[in-house]
Amino acid sequence: YTVPGQVYYNASRKLILKGVDGVVFVADSQLERMEANIESMQNLYDNVAEYGYDLTKVPFAIQYNKRDLPNAAPVKDLQASLNPGWQVTEPEKQQVQPDAGWPGEFLTWQVPTGEWIQRAPAHEAVAVTGAGVFETLKTVSKLVLKSLG
């Protein structure tokens, strides 16, 4: 299922999230949409929590859409604002995991304080041409299958 990102569609988003197997958050890469993206991401975390889920434990990927536009924010800024990561407390998950989509970056890593951090896999996309869309779907599908098996 898909739902619009605007905050005033919150009731629709909540209904769709009930019983979700996986989530893809599609962010609008335009600089002027950054605040709206942040608000929508927080809204997603809140809505998932209302159903007793933890978004850090649900198959979850992020797609940075509209990468072809001249006013697209740098991916590093999008990652810092929308996908900074969360603490990993399970010892079996505390191992460095390179991010295949971003050479030199990590999905799981240890910070100097000793804390382990993990972030959602993210893909750049241009939905109107289809670029990056299948890659995002493939990523979240693999995560869903892994969570079921």
mmCIF file of N, CA and C in Angstrom:
data_model
loop_
_atom_site.group_PDB
_atom_site.id
_atom_site.type_symbol
_atom_site.label_atom_id
_atom_site.label_comp_id
_atom_site.label_asym_id
_atom_site.label_seq_id
_atom_site.Cartn_x
_atom_site.Cartn_y
_atom_site.Cartn_z
ATOM 1 N N TYR A 1 0.838 -1.187 0.000
ATOM 2 C CA TYR A 1 0.000 0.000 0.000
ATOM 3 C C TYR A 1 0.875 1.239 0.000
ATOM 4 N N THR A 2 0.315 2.342 -0.388
ATOM 5 C CA THR A 2 1.040 3.603 -0.348
ATOM 6 C C THR A 2 0.115 4.673 0.203
ATOM 7 N N VAL A 3 0.712 5.615 0.912
ATOM 8 C CA VAL A 3 -0.068 6.724 1.462
ATOM 9 C C VAL A 3 0.665 8.026 1.181
ATOM 10 N N PRO A 4 -0.077 9.123 1.044
ATOM 11 C CA PRO A 4 0.565 10.413 0.817
ATOM 12 C C PRO A 4 1.328 10.862 2.057
ATOM 13 N N GLY A 5 2.359 11.650 1.830
ATOM 14 C CA GLY A 5 3.204 12.089 2.928
ATOM 15 C C GLY A 5 2.703 13.286 3.705
ATOM 16 N N GLN A 6 1.775 14.038 3.147
ATOM 17 C CA GLN A 6 1.328 15.240 3.838
ATOM 18 C C GLN A 6 0.737 14.882 5.197
ATOM 19 N N VAL A 7 1.043 15.709 6.193
ATOM 20 C CA VAL A 7 0.642 15.435 7.568
ATOM 21 C C VAL A 7 -0.869 15.327 7.714
ATOM 22 N N TYR A 8 -1.632 16.057 6.894
ATOM 23 C CA TYR A 8 -3.085 16.013 7.051
ATOM 24 C C TYR A 8 -3.682 14.681 6.614
ATOM 25 N N TYR A 9 -2.885 13.758 6.077
ATOM 26 C CA TYR A 9 -3.348 12.407 5.749
ATOM 27 C C TYR A 9 -2.989 11.408 6.853
ATOM 28 N N ASN A 10 -2.768 11.898 8.048
ATOM 29 C CA ASN A 10 -2.306 11.052 9.141
ATOM 30 C C ASN A 10 -3.243 9.876 9.417
ATOM 31 N N ALA A 11 -4.542 10.091 9.403
ATOM 32 C CA ALA A 11 -5.491 9.006 9.690
ATOM 33 C C ALA A 11 -5.351 7.875 8.671
ATOM 34 N N SER A 12 -5.170 8.225 7.400
ATOM 35 C CA SER A 12 -4.980 7.205 6.356
ATOM 36 C C SER A 12 -3.698 6.429 6.597
ATOM 37 N N ARG A 13 -2.646 7.140 6.931
ATOM 38 C CA ARG A 13 -1.360 6.480 7.164
ATOM 39 C C ARG A 13 -1.443 5.527 8.352
ATOM 40 N N LYS A 14 -2.110 5.959 9.404
ATOM 41 C CA LYS A 14 -2.245 5.109 10.587
ATOM 42 C C LYS A 14 -2.953 3.800 10.242
ATOM 43 N N LEU A 15 -4.010 3.885 9.475
ATOM 44 C CA LEU A 15 -4.786 2.702 9.109
ATOM 45 C C LEU A 15 -3.939 1.722 8.295
ATOM 46 N N ILE A 16 -3.189 2.226 7.343
ATOM 47 C CA ILE A 16 -2.346 1.376 6.492
ATOM 48 C C ILE A 16 -1.237 0.712 7.306
ATOM 49 N N LEU A 17 -0.718 1.406 8.322
ATOM 50 C CA LEU A 17 0.392 0.868 9.107
ATOM 51 C C LEU A 17 -0.006 -0.292 10.014
ATOM 52 N N LYS A 18 -1.296 -0.457 10.255
ATOM 53 C CA LYS A 18 -1.750 -1.541 11.126
ATOM 54 C C LYS A 18 -1.430 -2.879 10.451
ATOM 55 N N GLY A 19 -0.624 -3.687 11.096
ATOM 56 C CA GLY A 19 -0.265 -4.991 10.558
ATOM 57 C C GLY A 19 0.784 -4.952 9.466
ATOM 58 N N VAL A 20 1.566 -3.904 9.405
ATOM 59 C CA VAL A 20 2.563 -3.727 8.352
ATOM 60 C C VAL A 20 3.684 -4.777 8.456
ATOM 61 N N ASP A 21 4.162 -5.244 7.304
ATOM 62 C CA ASP A 21 5.295 -6.170 7.261
ATOM 63 C C ASP A 21 6.605 -5.444 6.988
ATOM 64 N N GLY A 22 6.535 -4.311 6.314
ATOM 65 C CA GLY A 22 7.716 -3.525 5.981
ATOM 66 C C GLY A 22 7.296 -2.120 5.596
ATOM 67 N N VAL A 23 8.238 -1.192 5.706
ATOM 68 C CA VAL A 23 7.945 0.219 5.442
ATOM 69 C C VAL A 23 9.034 0.821 4.558
ATOM 70 N N VAL A 24 8.607 1.588 3.556
ATOM 71 C CA VAL A 24 9.523 2.424 2.775
ATOM 72 C C VAL A 24 9.083 3.866 2.989
ATOM 73 N N PHE A 25 9.995 4.687 3.463
ATOM 74 C CA PHE A 25 9.726 6.114 3.612
ATOM 75 C C PHE A 25 10.314 6.802 2.389
ATOM 76 N N VAL A 26 9.470 7.448 1.597
ATOM 77 C CA VAL A 26 9.929 8.163 0.405
ATOM 78 C C VAL A 26 10.035 9.640 0.755
ATOM 79 N N ALA A 27 11.255 10.137 0.740
ATOM 80 C CA ALA A 27 11.511 11.541 1.061
ATOM 81 C C ALA A 27 11.664 12.344 -0.223
ATOM 82 N N ASP A 28 11.106 13.526 -0.226
ATOM 83 C CA ASP A 28 11.273 14.476 -1.329
ATOM 84 C C ASP A 28 12.617 15.166 -1.112
ATOM 85 N N SER A 29 13.546 14.995 -2.031
ATOM 86 C CA SER A 29 14.903 15.516 -1.861
ATOM 87 C C SER A 29 15.037 17.028 -1.962
ATOM 88 N N GLN A 30 14.000 17.715 -2.380
ATOM 89 C CA GLN A 30 14.104 19.163 -2.549
ATOM 90 C C GLN A 30 14.388 19.843 -1.207
ATOM 91 N N LEU A 31 15.335 20.775 -1.228
ATOM 92 C CA LEU A 31 15.730 21.482 -0.009
ATOM 93 C C LEU A 31 14.540 22.073 0.729
ATOM 94 N N GLU A 32 13.606 22.656 -0.009
ATOM 95 C CA GLU A 32 12.461 23.311 0.631
ATOM 96 C C GLU A 32 11.473 22.319 1.252
ATOM 97 N N ARG A 33 11.672 21.022 1.032
ATOM 98 C CA ARG A 33 10.798 19.997 1.624
ATOM 99 C C ARG A 33 11.423 19.325 2.851
ATOM 100 N N MET A 34 12.619 19.778 3.236
ATOM 101 C CA MET A 34 13.334 19.126 4.337
ATOM 102 C C MET A 34 12.521 19.117 5.632
ATOM 103 N N GLU A 35 11.964 20.262 6.018
ATOM 104 C CA GLU A 35 11.189 20.316 7.266
ATOM 105 C C GLU A 35 9.968 19.402 7.199
ATOM 106 N N ALA A 36 9.290 19.383 6.057
ATOM 107 C CA ALA A 36 8.127 18.504 5.894
ATOM 108 C C ALA A 36 8.547 17.034 5.973
ATOM 109 N N ASN A 37 9.712 16.697 5.406
ATOM 110 C CA ASN A 37 10.225 15.331 5.492
ATOM 111 C C ASN A 37 10.478 14.938 6.945
ATOM 112 N N ILE A 38 11.105 15.833 7.687
ATOM 113 C CA ILE A 38 11.414 15.557 9.095
ATOM 114 C C ILE A 38 10.120 15.348 9.881
ATOM 115 N N GLU A 39 9.142 16.199 9.640
ATOM 116 C CA GLU A 39 7.850 16.077 10.322
ATOM 117 C C GLU A 39 7.163 14.756 9.960
ATOM 118 N N SER A 40 7.207 14.386 8.692
ATOM 119 C CA SER A 40 6.594 13.121 8.264
ATOM 120 C C SER A 40 7.313 11.918 8.854
ATOM 121 N N MET A 41 8.641 11.985 8.940
ATOM 122 C CA MET A 41 9.402 10.879 9.529
ATOM 123 C C MET A 41 9.046 10.723 11.007
ATOM 124 N N GLN A 42 8.975 11.835 11.729
ATOM 125 C CA GLN A 42 8.601 11.763 13.143
ATOM 126 C C GLN A 42 7.190 11.198 13.289
ATOM 127 N N ASN A 43 6.310 11.632 12.395
ATOM 128 C CA ASN A 43 4.937 11.143 12.378
ATOM 129 C C ASN A 43 4.908 9.629 12.155
ATOM 130 N N LEU A 44 5.763 9.132 11.268
ATOM 131 C CA LEU A 44 5.848 7.697 11.009
ATOM 132 C C LEU A 44 6.283 6.951 12.270
ATOM 133 N N TYR A 45 7.342 7.420 12.926
ATOM 134 C CA TYR A 45 7.806 6.784 14.165
ATOM 135 C C TYR A 45 6.679 6.750 15.197
ATOM 136 N N ASP A 46 5.966 7.869 15.350
ATOM 137 C CA ASP A 46 4.875 7.962 16.328
ATOM 138 C C ASP A 46 3.742 6.998 15.990
ATOM 139 N N ASN A 47 3.340 6.965 14.729
ATOM 140 C CA ASN A 47 2.230 6.101 14.317
ATOM 141 C C ASN A 47 2.567 4.623 14.475
ATOM 142 N N VAL A 48 3.772 4.247 14.120
ATOM 143 C CA VAL A 48 4.193 2.853 14.269
ATOM 144 C C VAL A 48 4.202 2.477 15.755
ATOM 145 N N ALA A 49 4.668 3.390 16.594
ATOM 146 C CA ALA A 49 4.704 3.138 18.041
ATOM 147 C C ALA A 49 3.298 2.965 18.616
ATOM 148 N N GLU A 50 2.322 3.672 18.071
ATOM 149 C CA GLU A 50 0.937 3.540 18.550
ATOM 150 C C GLU A 50 0.410 2.121 18.390
ATOM 151 N N TYR A 51 0.926 1.383 17.425
ATOM 152 C CA TYR A 51 0.516 -0.007 17.220
ATOM 153 C C TYR A 51 1.418 -0.984 17.970
ATOM 154 N N GLY A 52 2.310 -0.451 18.789
ATOM 155 C CA GLY A 52 3.186 -1.302 19.574
ATOM 156 C C GLY A 52 4.411 -1.792 18.837
ATOM 157 N N TYR A 53 4.687 -1.224 17.671
ATOM 158 C CA TYR A 53 5.879 -1.589 16.904
ATOM 159 C C TYR A 53 7.009 -0.616 17.222
ATOM 160 N N ASP A 54 8.200 -1.055 16.923
ATOM 161 C CA ASP A 54 9.384 -0.205 17.011
ATOM 162 C C ASP A 54 9.943 -0.149 15.591
ATOM 163 N N LEU A 55 9.948 1.027 14.990
ATOM 164 C CA LEU A 55 10.380 1.152 13.593
ATOM 165 C C LEU A 55 11.809 0.660 13.392
ATOM 166 N N THR A 56 12.616 0.683 14.456
ATOM 167 C CA THR A 56 13.983 0.185 14.325
ATOM 168 C C THR A 56 14.028 -1.342 14.263
ATOM 169 N N LYS A 57 12.893 -1.992 14.522
ATOM 170 C CA LYS A 57 12.827 -3.459 14.483
ATOM 171 C C LYS A 57 11.982 -3.971 13.313
ATOM 172 N N VAL A 58 11.348 -3.072 12.579
ATOM 173 C CA VAL A 58 10.504 -3.419 11.433
ATOM 174 C C VAL A 58 11.342 -3.292 10.158
ATOM 175 N N PRO A 59 11.177 -4.179 9.169
ATOM 176 C CA PRO A 59 11.869 -3.980 7.889
ATOM 177 C C PRO A 59 11.563 -2.579 7.347
ATOM 178 N N PHE A 60 12.607 -1.783 7.171
ATOM 179 C CA PHE A 60 12.440 -0.358 6.910
ATOM 180 C C PHE A 60 13.551 0.133 5.990
ATOM 181 N N ALA A 61 13.170 0.843 4.945
ATOM 182 C CA ALA A 61 14.137 1.443 4.019
ATOM 183 C C ALA A 61 13.678 2.856 3.688
ATOM 184 N N ILE A 62 14.620 3.655 3.240
ATOM 185 C CA ILE A 62 14.327 5.041 2.873
ATOM 186 C C ILE A 62 14.687 5.242 1.411
ATOM 187 N N GLN A 63 13.850 5.989 0.716
ATOM 188 C CA GLN A 63 14.122 6.353 -0.678
ATOM 189 C C GLN A 63 14.173 7.869 -0.770
ATOM 190 N N TYR A 64 15.292 8.385 -1.262
ATOM 191 C CA TYR A 64 15.437 9.824 -1.489
ATOM 192 C C TYR A 64 15.052 10.100 -2.935
ATOM 193 N N ASN A 65 13.841 10.580 -3.134
ATOM 194 C CA ASN A 65 13.275 10.787 -4.462
ATOM 195 C C ASN A 65 13.620 12.181 -5.000
ATOM 196 N N LYS A 66 13.413 12.354 -6.292
ATOM 197 C CA LYS A 66 13.628 13.624 -7.008
ATOM 198 C C LYS A 66 15.098 14.047 -7.002
ATOM 199 N N ARG A 67 15.987 13.064 -7.110
ATOM 200 C CA ARG A 67 17.422 13.349 -7.101
ATOM 201 C C ARG A 67 17.875 14.083 -8.359
ATOM 202 N N ASP A 68 17.031 14.108 -9.377
ATOM 203 C CA ASP A 68 17.384 14.761 -10.636
ATOM 204 C C ASP A 68 17.165 16.270 -10.603
ATOM 205 N N LEU A 69 16.506 16.776 -9.584
ATOM 206 C CA LEU A 69 16.185 18.202 -9.546
ATOM 207 C C LEU A 69 17.381 19.033 -9.085
ATOM 208 N N PRO A 70 17.503 20.245 -9.618
ATOM 209 C CA PRO A 70 18.654 21.081 -9.267
ATOM 210 C C PRO A 70 18.663 21.517 -7.801
ATOM 211 N N ASN A 71 17.512 21.527 -7.154
ATOM 212 C CA ASN A 71 17.440 21.949 -5.759
ATOM 213 C C ASN A 71 17.405 20.763 -4.791
ATOM 214 N N ALA A 72 17.902 19.608 -5.243
ATOM 215 C CA ALA A 72 17.950 18.429 -4.372
ATOM 216 C C ALA A 72 19.024 18.627 -3.307
ATOM 217 N N ALA A 73 18.661 18.339 -2.074
ATOM 218 C CA ALA A 73 19.608 18.444 -0.959
ATOM 219 C C ALA A 73 20.687 17.374 -1.107
ATOM 220 N N PRO A 74 21.895 17.654 -0.626
ATOM 221 C CA PRO A 74 22.934 16.622 -0.639
ATOM 222 C C PRO A 74 22.482 15.406 0.182
ATOM 223 N N VAL A 75 22.833 14.219 -0.276
ATOM 224 C CA VAL A 75 22.431 12.996 0.414
ATOM 225 C C VAL A 75 22.937 12.996 1.854
ATOM 226 N N LYS A 76 24.142 13.499 2.094
ATOM 227 C CA LYS A 76 24.673 13.544 3.469
ATOM 228 C C LYS A 76 23.744 14.331 4.384
ATOM 229 N N ASP A 77 23.166 15.431 3.880
ATOM 230 C CA ASP A 77 22.230 16.229 4.683
ATOM 231 C C ASP A 77 20.933 15.462 4.927
ATOM 232 N N LEU A 78 20.451 14.773 3.898
ATOM 233 C CA LEU A 78 19.238 13.969 4.055
ATOM 234 C C LEU A 78 19.465 12.854 5.073
ATOM 235 N N GLN A 79 20.604 12.189 4.961
ATOM 236 C CA GLN A 79 20.921 11.118 5.911
ATOM 237 C C GLN A 79 21.002 11.659 7.337
ATOM 238 N N ALA A 80 21.669 12.803 7.509
ATOM 239 C CA ALA A 80 21.822 13.380 8.848
ATOM 240 C C ALA A 80 20.476 13.753 9.456
ATOM 241 N N SER A 81 19.557 14.238 8.640
ATOM 242 C CA SER A 81 18.258 14.688 9.148
ATOM 243 C C SER A 81 17.231 13.569 9.280
ATOM 244 N N LEU A 82 17.243 12.630 8.347
ATOM 245 C CA LEU A 82 16.179 11.626 8.294
ATOM 246 C C LEU A 82 16.615 10.217 8.687
ATOM 247 N N ASN A 83 17.916 9.959 8.680
ATOM 248 C CA ASN A 83 18.389 8.592 8.887
ATOM 249 C C ASN A 83 19.695 8.574 9.686
ATOM 250 N N PRO A 84 19.713 9.260 10.849
ATOM 251 C CA PRO A 84 20.962 9.334 11.608
ATOM 252 C C PRO A 84 21.332 8.031 12.301
ATOM 253 N N GLY A 85 20.353 7.155 12.487
ATOM 254 C CA GLY A 85 20.607 5.863 13.115
ATOM 255 C C GLY A 85 20.011 5.778 14.507
ATOM 256 N N TRP A 86 20.069 4.574 15.056
ATOM 257 C CA TRP A 86 19.538 4.307 16.388
ATOM 258 C C TRP A 86 20.475 3.336 17.082
ATOM 259 N N GLN A 87 20.384 3.271 18.399
ATOM 260 C CA GLN A 87 21.265 2.426 19.192
ATOM 261 C C GLN A 87 20.931 0.954 18.993
ATOM 262 N N VAL A 88 21.974 0.147 18.872
ATOM 263 C CA VAL A 88 21.831 -1.304 18.753
ATOM 264 C C VAL A 88 22.277 -1.908 20.080
ATOM 265 N N THR A 89 21.355 -2.549 20.787
ATOM 266 C CA THR A 89 21.690 -3.118 22.095
ATOM 267 C C THR A 89 21.895 -4.628 22.052
ATOM 268 N N GLU A 90 21.419 -5.289 20.996
ATOM 269 C CA GLU A 90 21.561 -6.742 20.897
ATOM 270 C C GLU A 90 22.996 -7.091 20.499
ATOM 271 N N PRO A 91 23.730 -7.815 21.363
ATOM 272 C CA PRO A 91 25.137 -8.133 21.069
ATOM 273 C C PRO A 91 25.341 -8.816 19.720
ATOM 274 N N GLU A 92 24.394 -9.672 19.311
ATOM 275 C CA GLU A 92 24.568 -10.394 18.040
ATOM 276 C C GLU A 92 24.496 -9.473 16.830
ATOM 277 N N LYS A 93 23.947 -8.283 16.998
ATOM 278 C CA LYS A 93 23.864 -7.320 15.894
ATOM 279 C C LYS A 93 24.980 -6.280 15.949
ATOM 280 N N GLN A 94 25.839 -6.380 16.956
ATOM 281 C CA GLN A 94 26.898 -5.390 17.127
ATOM 282 C C GLN A 94 28.139 -5.792 16.339
ATOM 283 N N GLN A 95 28.050 -5.622 15.044
ATOM 284 C CA GLN A 95 29.175 -5.876 14.156
ATOM 285 C C GLN A 95 29.100 -4.909 12.984
ATOM 286 N N VAL A 96 30.238 -4.453 12.555
ATOM 287 C CA VAL A 96 30.285 -3.481 11.466
ATOM 288 C C VAL A 96 29.673 -4.093 10.217
ATOM 289 N N GLN A 97 28.761 -3.340 9.610
ATOM 290 C CA GLN A 97 28.103 -3.785 8.377
ATOM 291 C C GLN A 97 28.218 -2.669 7.349
ATOM 292 N N PRO A 98 29.077 -2.835 6.336
ATOM 293 C CA PRO A 98 29.193 -1.811 5.295
ATOM 294 C C PRO A 98 27.873 -1.627 4.556
ATOM 295 N N ASP A 99 27.641 -0.436 4.099
ATOM 296 C CA ASP A 99 26.441 -0.118 3.320
ATOM 297 C C ASP A 99 26.785 -0.286 1.845
ATOM 298 N N ALA A 100 26.214 -1.309 1.218
ATOM 299 C CA ALA A 100 26.514 -1.607 -0.186
ATOM 300 C C ALA A 100 26.150 -0.458 -1.112
ATOM 301 N N GLY A 101 25.152 0.323 -0.747
ATOM 302 C CA GLY A 101 24.713 1.428 -1.590
ATOM 303 C C GLY A 101 25.555 2.682 -1.471
ATOM 304 N N TRP A 102 26.337 2.785 -0.411
ATOM 305 C CA TRP A 102 27.117 3.995 -0.152
ATOM 306 C C TRP A 102 28.531 3.599 0.263
ATOM 307 N N PRO A 103 29.445 3.437 -0.687
ATOM 308 C CA PRO A 103 30.818 3.053 -0.356
ATOM 309 C C PRO A 103 31.421 3.986 0.700
ATOM 310 N N GLY A 104 32.055 3.379 1.682
ATOM 311 C CA GLY A 104 32.671 4.147 2.761
ATOM 312 C C GLY A 104 31.713 4.472 3.899
ATOM 313 N N GLU A 105 30.440 4.125 3.741
ATOM 314 C CA GLU A 105 29.436 4.346 4.791
ATOM 315 C C GLU A 105 29.029 2.994 5.377
ATOM 316 N N PHE A 106 28.334 3.039 6.495
ATOM 317 C CA PHE A 106 27.962 1.805 7.182
ATOM 318 C C PHE A 106 26.495 1.801 7.569
ATOM 319 N N LEU A 107 25.891 0.604 7.565
ATOM 320 C CA LEU A 107 24.544 0.431 8.100
ATOM 321 C C LEU A 107 24.612 0.201 9.605
ATOM 322 N N THR A 108 25.687 -0.441 10.065
ATOM 323 C CA THR A 108 25.916 -0.648 11.492
ATOM 324 C C THR A 108 27.383 -0.351 11.779
ATOM 325 N N TRP A 109 27.639 0.428 12.828
ATOM 326 C CA TRP A 109 29.006 0.790 13.179
ATOM 327 C C TRP A 109 29.069 1.175 14.650
ATOM 328 N N GLN A 110 30.295 1.237 15.183
ATOM 329 C CA GLN A 110 30.503 1.615 16.576
ATOM 330 C C GLN A 110 31.075 3.024 16.632
ATOM 331 N N VAL A 111 30.479 3.859 17.470
ATOM 332 C CA VAL A 111 30.967 5.228 17.639
ATOM 333 C C VAL A 111 32.055 5.226 18.712
ATOM 334 N N PRO A 112 32.873 6.302 18.777
ATOM 335 C CA PRO A 112 33.987 6.333 19.733
ATOM 336 C C PRO A 112 33.599 6.069 21.194
ATOM 337 N N THR A 113 32.371 6.360 21.574
ATOM 338 C CA THR A 113 31.945 6.110 22.964
ATOM 339 C C THR A 113 31.704 4.632 23.235
ATOM 340 N N GLY A 114 31.759 3.800 22.201
ATOM 341 C CA GLY A 114 31.517 2.373 22.350
ATOM 342 C C GLY A 114 30.097 1.961 21.999
ATOM 343 N N GLU A 115 29.226 2.944 21.788
ATOM 344 C CA GLU A 115 27.838 2.654 21.435
ATOM 345 C C GLU A 115 27.766 2.172 19.982
ATOM 346 N N TRP A 116 26.904 1.188 19.746
ATOM 347 C CA TRP A 116 26.685 0.686 18.395
ATOM 348 C C TRP A 116 25.471 1.373 17.796
ATOM 349 N N ILE A 117 25.586 1.781 16.539
ATOM 350 C CA ILE A 117 24.531 2.509 15.835
ATOM 351 C C ILE A 117 24.182 1.753 14.551
ATOM 352 N N GLN A 118 22.906 1.757 14.229
ATOM 353 C CA GLN A 118 22.446 1.171 12.963
ATOM 354 C C GLN A 118 21.513 2.163 12.292
ATOM 355 N N ARG A 119 21.530 2.196 10.973
ATOM 356 C CA ARG A 119 20.573 3.035 10.254
ATOM 357 C C ARG A 119 19.898 2.232 9.157
ATOM 358 N N ALA A 120 18.793 2.781 8.670
ATOM 359 C CA ALA A 120 18.028 2.115 7.616
ATOM 360 C C ALA A 120 18.776 2.202 6.290
ATOM 361 N N PRO A 121 18.683 1.166 5.459
ATOM 362 C CA PRO A 121 19.248 1.282 4.115
ATOM 363 C C PRO A 121 18.497 2.365 3.343
ATOM 364 N N ALA A 122 19.214 3.103 2.515
ATOM 365 C CA ALA A 122 18.605 4.206 1.759
ATOM 366 C C ALA A 122 19.065 4.151 0.311
ATOM 367 N N HIS A 123 18.176 4.588 -0.574
ATOM 368 C CA HIS A 123 18.476 4.613 -2.006
ATOM 369 C C HIS A 123 18.082 5.955 -2.597
ATOM 370 N N GLU A 124 18.861 6.410 -3.559
ATOM 371 C CA GLU A 124 18.489 7.591 -4.338
ATOM 372 C C GLU A 124 17.535 7.133 -5.437
ATOM 373 N N ALA A 125 16.599 8.018 -5.817
ATOM 374 C CA ALA A 125 15.635 7.639 -6.851
ATOM 375 C C ALA A 125 15.145 8.848 -7.633
ATOM 376 N N VAL A 126 14.666 8.547 -8.827
ATOM 377 C CA VAL A 126 13.937 9.504 -9.661
ATOM 378 C C VAL A 126 12.695 8.730 -10.096
ATOM 379 N N ALA A 127 11.636 8.851 -9.328
ATOM 380 C CA ALA A 127 10.447 8.018 -9.537
ATOM 381 C C ALA A 127 9.837 8.183 -10.924
ATOM 382 N N VAL A 128 9.882 9.381 -11.486
ATOM 383 C CA VAL A 128 9.256 9.593 -12.797
ATOM 384 C C VAL A 128 9.942 8.789 -13.903
ATOM 385 N N THR A 129 11.205 8.426 -13.711
ATOM 386 C CA THR A 129 11.902 7.593 -14.693
ATOM 387 C C THR A 129 12.043 6.150 -14.215
ATOM 388 N N GLY A 130 11.743 5.917 -12.944
ATOM 389 C CA GLY A 130 11.879 4.586 -12.365
ATOM 390 C C GLY A 130 13.247 4.318 -11.766
ATOM 391 N N ALA A 131 14.180 5.231 -11.929
ATOM 392 C CA ALA A 131 15.535 5.031 -11.413
ATOM 393 C C ALA A 131 15.516 4.899 -9.889
ATOM 394 N N GLY A 132 16.087 3.820 -9.385
ATOM 395 C CA GLY A 132 16.202 3.608 -7.946
ATOM 396 C C GLY A 132 14.970 3.033 -7.270
ATOM 397 N N VAL A 133 13.855 2.991 -7.972
ATOM 398 C CA VAL A 133 12.603 2.524 -7.360
ATOM 399 C C VAL A 133 12.663 1.020 -7.088
ATOM 400 N N PHE A 134 13.069 0.241 -8.081
ATOM 401 C CA PHE A 134 13.131 -1.207 -7.899
ATOM 402 C C PHE A 134 14.164 -1.582 -6.843
ATOM 403 N N GLU A 135 15.278 -0.865 -6.803
ATOM 404 C CA GLU A 135 16.313 -1.151 -5.813
ATOM 405 C C GLU A 135 15.759 -0.997 -4.400
ATOM 406 N N THR A 136 14.955 0.044 -4.189
ATOM 407 C CA THR A 136 14.348 0.264 -2.873
ATOM 408 C C THR A 136 13.390 -0.873 -2.540
ATOM 409 N N LEU A 137 12.549 -1.243 -3.498
ATOM 410 C CA LEU A 137 11.596 -2.336 -3.289
ATOM 411 C C LEU A 137 12.325 -3.643 -2.987
ATOM 412 N N LYS A 138 13.391 -3.903 -3.723
ATOM 413 C CA LYS A 138 14.171 -5.118 -3.519
ATOM 414 C C LYS A 138 14.771 -5.142 -2.106
ATOM 415 N N THR A 139 15.270 -4.004 -1.661
ATOM 416 C CA THR A 139 15.864 -3.922 -0.327
ATOM 417 C C THR A 139 14.843 -4.230 0.759
ATOM 418 N N VAL A 140 13.692 -3.561 0.715
ATOM 419 C CA VAL A 140 12.698 -3.791 1.771
ATOM 420 C C VAL A 140 12.109 -5.195 1.657
ATOM 421 N N SER A 141 11.980 -5.725 0.458
ATOM 422 C CA SER A 141 11.472 -7.094 0.282
ATOM 423 C C SER A 141 12.416 -8.107 0.922
ATOM 424 N N LYS A 142 13.719 -7.936 0.721
ATOM 425 C CA LYS A 142 14.703 -8.828 1.347
ATOM 426 C C LYS A 142 14.614 -8.746 2.867
ATOM 427 N N LEU A 143 14.447 -7.529 3.386
ATOM 428 C CA LEU A 143 14.337 -7.352 4.837
ATOM 429 C C LEU A 143 13.077 -8.027 5.381
ATOM 430 N N VAL A 144 11.971 -7.929 4.641
ATOM 431 C CA VAL A 144 10.722 -8.581 5.063
ATOM 432 C C VAL A 144 10.911 -10.098 5.076
ATOM 433 N N LEU A 145 11.467 -10.651 4.001
ATOM 434 C CA LEU A 145 11.685 -12.101 3.938
ATOM 435 C C LEU A 145 12.599 -12.574 5.063
ATOM 436 N N LYS A 146 13.642 -11.805 5.338
ATOM 437 C CA LYS A 146 14.567 -12.147 6.422
ATOM 438 C C LYS A 146 13.843 -12.145 7.769
ATOM 439 N N SER A 147 12.947 -11.178 7.968
ATOM 440 C CA SER A 147 12.225 -11.085 9.245
ATOM 441 C C SER A 147 11.219 -12.222 9.425
ATOM 442 N N LEU A 148 10.739 -12.785 8.326
ATOM 443 C CA LEU A 148 9.760 -13.870 8.392
ATOM 444 C C LEU A 148 10.413 -15.241 8.546
ATOM 445 N N GLY A 149 11.686 -15.330 8.133
ATOM 446 C CA GLY A 149 12.327 -16.633 8.080
ATOM 447 C C GLY A 149 13.251 -16.897 9.180
#
